[in-house]
Amino acid sequence: TALLSAVSHDLRTPLAGIKAAIGSLRSREVTWSAEDEDELKEAIEESADRLEALVGNLLDMSRLQVGALIAHPGPTDLGEVIPATLATLAAPNRATWEIEPDARYVHADAGLLDRVLANVTENALRYQPQGAPVLVRASRIADRVEIRVIDTGVGVPPGDQERIFLPFQRQGDVPAGSGVGLGLAVARGLAE
């Protein structure tokens, strides 16, 4: 019940957008300009991306809860993973990245790293002041590499720092359709 309650709006909104855009494109009563058609197709793609991210997080969370997710670490080039991940974000132009030369190559599961990085960065962008960029920085600290997602948002109150990593938790006022509070829970579970 909690799951259905939490995700029902987030599933219906992109589905309604897809259905409306496809209905408009199929209508014989209106002749759309190429520009209008492109806008409708873009709306379909954005809504499908939102659905894909939500379903992906739900599946990841269910796999984590039953212990069915296994990491397969191997040689990983952050110079490939980080830019590829940031390119998939809802606002890729608002995320920049830096990798220190001695932090480029790591031993990690590239697929899980991609999901962790995408979820944490999307969350940072959601709470970032309008239009401000988020920086993803990889640096070497002793014998390990640390990847930081750096934003200038309001931050998380000390009492909420653990709570925001629980499923279905969101902080403060977020716009409708901004997720159901699974991203950070999934990111933490995948990282662990």
Tab-separated table of C-alpha atoms in Angstrom:
chain	number	residue	atom	x	y	z
A	1	THR	CA	0.000	0.000	0.000
A	2	ALA	CA	2.801	2.412	0.904
A	3	LEU	CA	4.579	1.632	-2.364
A	4	LEU	CA	1.463	2.115	-4.491
A	5	SER	CA	0.593	5.311	-2.673
A	6	ALA	CA	4.099	6.689	-3.136
A	7	VAL	CA	4.514	5.863	-6.816
A	8	SER	CA	0.988	6.218	-8.233
A	9	HIS	CA	1.346	9.932	-9.047
A	10	ASP	CA	4.883	9.488	-10.352
A	11	LEU	CA	3.721	6.725	-12.698
A	12	ARG	CA	0.552	8.457	-13.890
A	13	THR	CA	2.100	11.841	-14.706
A	14	PRO	CA	4.611	10.668	-17.356
A	15	LEU	CA	2.096	8.151	-18.733
A	16	ALA	CA	-0.458	10.952	-19.158
A	17	GLY	CA	2.184	13.098	-20.892
A	18	ILE	CA	3.110	10.288	-23.288
A	19	LYS	CA	-0.522	9.513	-24.073
A	20	ALA	CA	-1.411	13.176	-24.691
A	21	ALA	CA	1.605	13.777	-26.944
A	22	ILE	CA	1.008	10.626	-28.990
A	23	GLY	CA	-2.689	11.471	-29.268
A	24	SER	CA	-1.779	14.923	-30.554
A	25	LEU	CA	0.681	13.526	-33.100
A	26	ARG	CA	-1.870	10.990	-34.376
A	27	SER	CA	-4.689	13.531	-34.686
A	28	ARG	CA	-5.807	14.155	-38.254
A	29	GLU	CA	-7.620	17.326	-37.241
A	30	VAL	CA	-4.404	19.307	-36.746
A	31	THR	CA	-1.415	19.797	-38.993
A	32	TRP	CA	1.701	20.142	-36.870
A	33	SER	CA	4.766	22.059	-37.933
A	34	ALA	CA	8.079	20.200	-37.800
A	35	GLU	CA	8.981	22.282	-34.726
A	36	ASP	CA	5.736	21.344	-32.946
A	37	GLU	CA	6.241	17.667	-33.797
A	38	ASP	CA	9.754	17.801	-32.387
A	39	GLU	CA	8.429	19.340	-29.136
A	40	LEU	CA	5.824	16.593	-28.793
A	41	LYS	CA	8.423	13.896	-29.488
A	42	GLU	CA	10.739	15.469	-26.914
A	43	ALA	CA	7.902	15.438	-24.349
A	44	ILE	CA	7.360	11.731	-25.047
A	45	GLU	CA	11.065	11.005	-24.650
A	46	GLU	CA	11.351	12.973	-21.385
A	47	SER	CA	8.303	11.231	-19.921
A	48	ALA	CA	9.611	7.815	-20.973
A	49	ASP	CA	12.968	8.650	-19.348
A	50	ARG	CA	11.185	9.538	-16.084
A	51	LEU	CA	9.303	6.243	-16.180
A	52	GLU	CA	12.476	4.307	-16.936
A	53	ALA	CA	14.308	5.915	-13.989
A	54	LEU	CA	11.420	5.233	-11.594
A	55	VAL	CA	11.039	1.608	-12.685
A	56	GLY	CA	14.817	1.133	-12.540
A	57	ASN	CA	14.933	2.452	-8.971
A	58	LEU	CA	11.979	0.284	-7.931
A	59	LEU	CA	13.638	-2.814	-9.401
A	60	ASP	CA	17.000	-1.952	-7.823
A	61	MET	CA	15.338	-1.423	-4.439
A	62	SER	CA	13.522	-4.760	-4.632
A	63	ARG	CA	16.770	-6.546	-5.611
A	64	LEU	CA	18.609	-4.872	-2.727
A	65	GLN	CA	15.932	-5.842	-0.213
A	66	VAL	CA	16.062	-9.523	-1.167
A	67	GLY	CA	19.852	-9.592	-1.496
A	68	ALA	CA	19.696	-10.507	-5.188
A	69	LEU	CA	22.121	-7.850	-6.392
A	70	ILE	CA	25.745	-8.895	-6.814
A	71	ALA	CA	28.578	-6.487	-7.596
A	72	HIS	CA	31.109	-7.414	-10.283
A	73	PRO	CA	34.034	-5.059	-9.711
A	74	GLY	CA	36.772	-4.726	-12.259
A	75	PRO	CA	39.101	-2.159	-13.831
A	76	THR	CA	37.037	0.986	-14.410
A	77	ASP	CA	37.945	4.224	-16.183
A	78	LEU	CA	36.195	7.145	-14.453
A	79	GLY	CA	37.031	9.224	-17.538
A	80	GLU	CA	34.443	7.099	-19.342
A	81	VAL	CA	31.911	6.401	-16.566
A	82	ILE	CA	31.455	9.906	-15.150
A	83	PRO	CA	30.817	11.822	-18.413
A	84	ALA	CA	28.618	9.008	-19.762
A	85	THR	CA	26.524	9.041	-16.585
A	86	LEU	CA	26.179	12.828	-16.522
A	87	ALA	CA	25.060	12.808	-20.163
A	88	THR	CA	21.992	10.763	-19.130
A	89	LEU	CA	20.759	13.247	-16.511
A	90	ALA	CA	17.576	15.249	-16.950
A	91	ALA	CA	19.719	18.425	-17.143
A	92	PRO	CA	23.148	17.263	-18.353
A	93	ASN	CA	24.262	20.822	-19.081
A	94	ARG	CA	24.043	21.614	-15.335
A	95	ALA	CA	26.592	18.979	-14.292
A	96	THR	CA	30.325	19.417	-14.713
A	97	TRP	CA	33.134	17.036	-13.787
A	98	GLU	CA	36.796	16.921	-12.851
A	99	ILE	CA	39.046	13.904	-12.412
A	100	GLU	CA	42.493	14.253	-10.903
A	101	PRO	CA	45.020	12.386	-13.106
A	102	ASP	CA	45.912	9.873	-10.379
A	103	ALA	CA	42.217	9.171	-9.680
A	104	ARG	CA	41.102	8.151	-13.152
A	105	TYR	CA	41.415	4.373	-12.894
A	106	VAL	CA	39.632	2.455	-10.132
A	107	HIS	CA	38.447	-1.037	-9.252
A	108	ALA	CA	34.627	-0.863	-9.247
A	109	ASP	CA	31.436	-2.228	-10.770
A	110	ALA	CA	30.935	0.324	-13.553
A	111	GLY	CA	27.192	-0.365	-13.870
A	112	LEU	CA	26.477	0.051	-10.172
A	113	LEU	CA	28.745	3.105	-10.028
A	114	ASP	CA	26.730	4.626	-12.885
A	115	ARG	CA	23.442	4.132	-10.970
A	116	VAL	CA	24.861	5.520	-7.701
A	117	LEU	CA	26.347	8.551	-9.422
A	118	ALA	CA	23.199	9.239	-11.459
A	119	ASN	CA	20.907	9.054	-8.419
A	120	VAL	CA	23.093	11.226	-6.183
A	121	THR	CA	23.684	13.816	-8.926
A	122	GLU	CA	19.982	13.980	-9.892
A	123	ASN	CA	19.171	14.533	-6.223
A	124	ALA	CA	21.755	17.329	-5.968
A	125	LEU	CA	20.341	19.009	-9.083
A	126	ARG	CA	16.809	18.788	-7.678
A	127	TYR	CA	17.796	20.827	-4.607
A	128	GLN	CA	20.302	23.098	-6.328
A	129	PRO	CA	19.402	26.785	-6.810
A	130	GLN	CA	17.779	27.324	-10.219
A	131	GLY	CA	20.264	26.981	-13.050
A	132	ALA	CA	23.300	26.496	-10.803
A	133	PRO	CA	25.639	23.657	-11.795
A	134	VAL	CA	26.649	20.616	-9.777
A	135	LEU	CA	30.276	19.469	-9.832
A	136	VAL	CA	31.328	15.814	-9.771
A	137	ARG	CA	34.957	15.529	-8.680
A	138	ALA	CA	37.124	12.419	-8.372
A	139	SER	CA	40.293	12.659	-6.326
A	140	ARG	CA	42.776	10.275	-4.741
A	141	ILE	CA	42.957	10.150	-0.965
A	142	ALA	CA	45.728	7.792	0.222
A	143	ASP	CA	44.974	4.385	-1.323
A	144	ARG	CA	41.411	5.082	-2.461
A	145	VAL	CA	39.522	7.314	-4.865
A	146	GLU	CA	36.705	9.504	-3.618
A	147	ILE	CA	33.961	10.802	-5.896
A	148	ARG	CA	32.162	13.868	-4.565
A	149	VAL	CA	28.961	15.403	-5.860
A	150	ILE	CA	29.260	19.068	-4.900
A	151	ASP	CA	26.312	21.450	-4.884
A	152	THR	CA	25.413	24.789	-3.311
A	153	GLY	CA	21.905	23.875	-2.164
A	154	VAL	CA	20.547	24.554	1.317
A	155	GLY	CA	22.023	21.334	2.686
A	156	VAL	CA	20.481	18.667	4.858
A	157	PRO	CA	19.705	19.421	8.506
A	158	PRO	CA	21.864	17.253	10.809
A	159	GLY	CA	18.791	15.397	12.145
A	160	ASP	CA	17.743	14.350	8.626
A	161	GLN	CA	21.083	13.086	7.312
A	162	GLU	CA	20.262	9.421	7.961
A	163	ARG	CA	16.528	9.684	7.214
A	164	ILE	CA	16.991	10.879	3.618
A	165	PHE	CA	18.640	7.553	2.765
A	166	LEU	CA	15.527	5.569	3.725
A	167	PRO	CA	13.069	4.551	0.970
A	168	PHE	CA	10.234	6.996	0.216
A	169	GLN	CA	11.812	9.911	2.088
A	170	ARG	CA	12.076	13.367	0.555
A	171	GLN	CA	13.482	16.500	2.083
A	172	GLY	CA	11.609	19.778	2.350
A	173	ASP	CA	9.545	21.220	-0.467
A	174	VAL	CA	10.182	19.598	-3.814
A	175	PRO	CA	8.191	20.151	-6.985
A	176	ALA	CA	5.487	17.634	-7.905
A	177	GLY	CA	6.825	14.853	-10.083
A	178	SER	CA	10.288	15.148	-8.541
A	179	GLY	CA	10.465	11.534	-7.517
A	180	VAL	CA	9.220	9.348	-4.716
A	181	GLY	CA	12.282	9.357	-2.512
A	182	LEU	CA	14.000	6.204	-3.738
A	183	GLY	CA	17.098	7.630	-5.422
A	184	LEU	CA	19.278	8.103	-2.351
A	185	ALA	CA	18.092	4.855	-0.752
A	186	VAL	CA	19.031	2.968	-3.931
A	187	ALA	CA	22.355	4.838	-4.199
A	188	ARG	CA	23.300	3.925	-0.641
A	189	GLY	CA	22.281	0.289	-1.079
A	190	LEU	CA	24.227	-0.067	-4.325
A	191	ALA	CA	27.279	1.633	-2.826
A	192	GLU	CA	27.202	-0.617	0.231
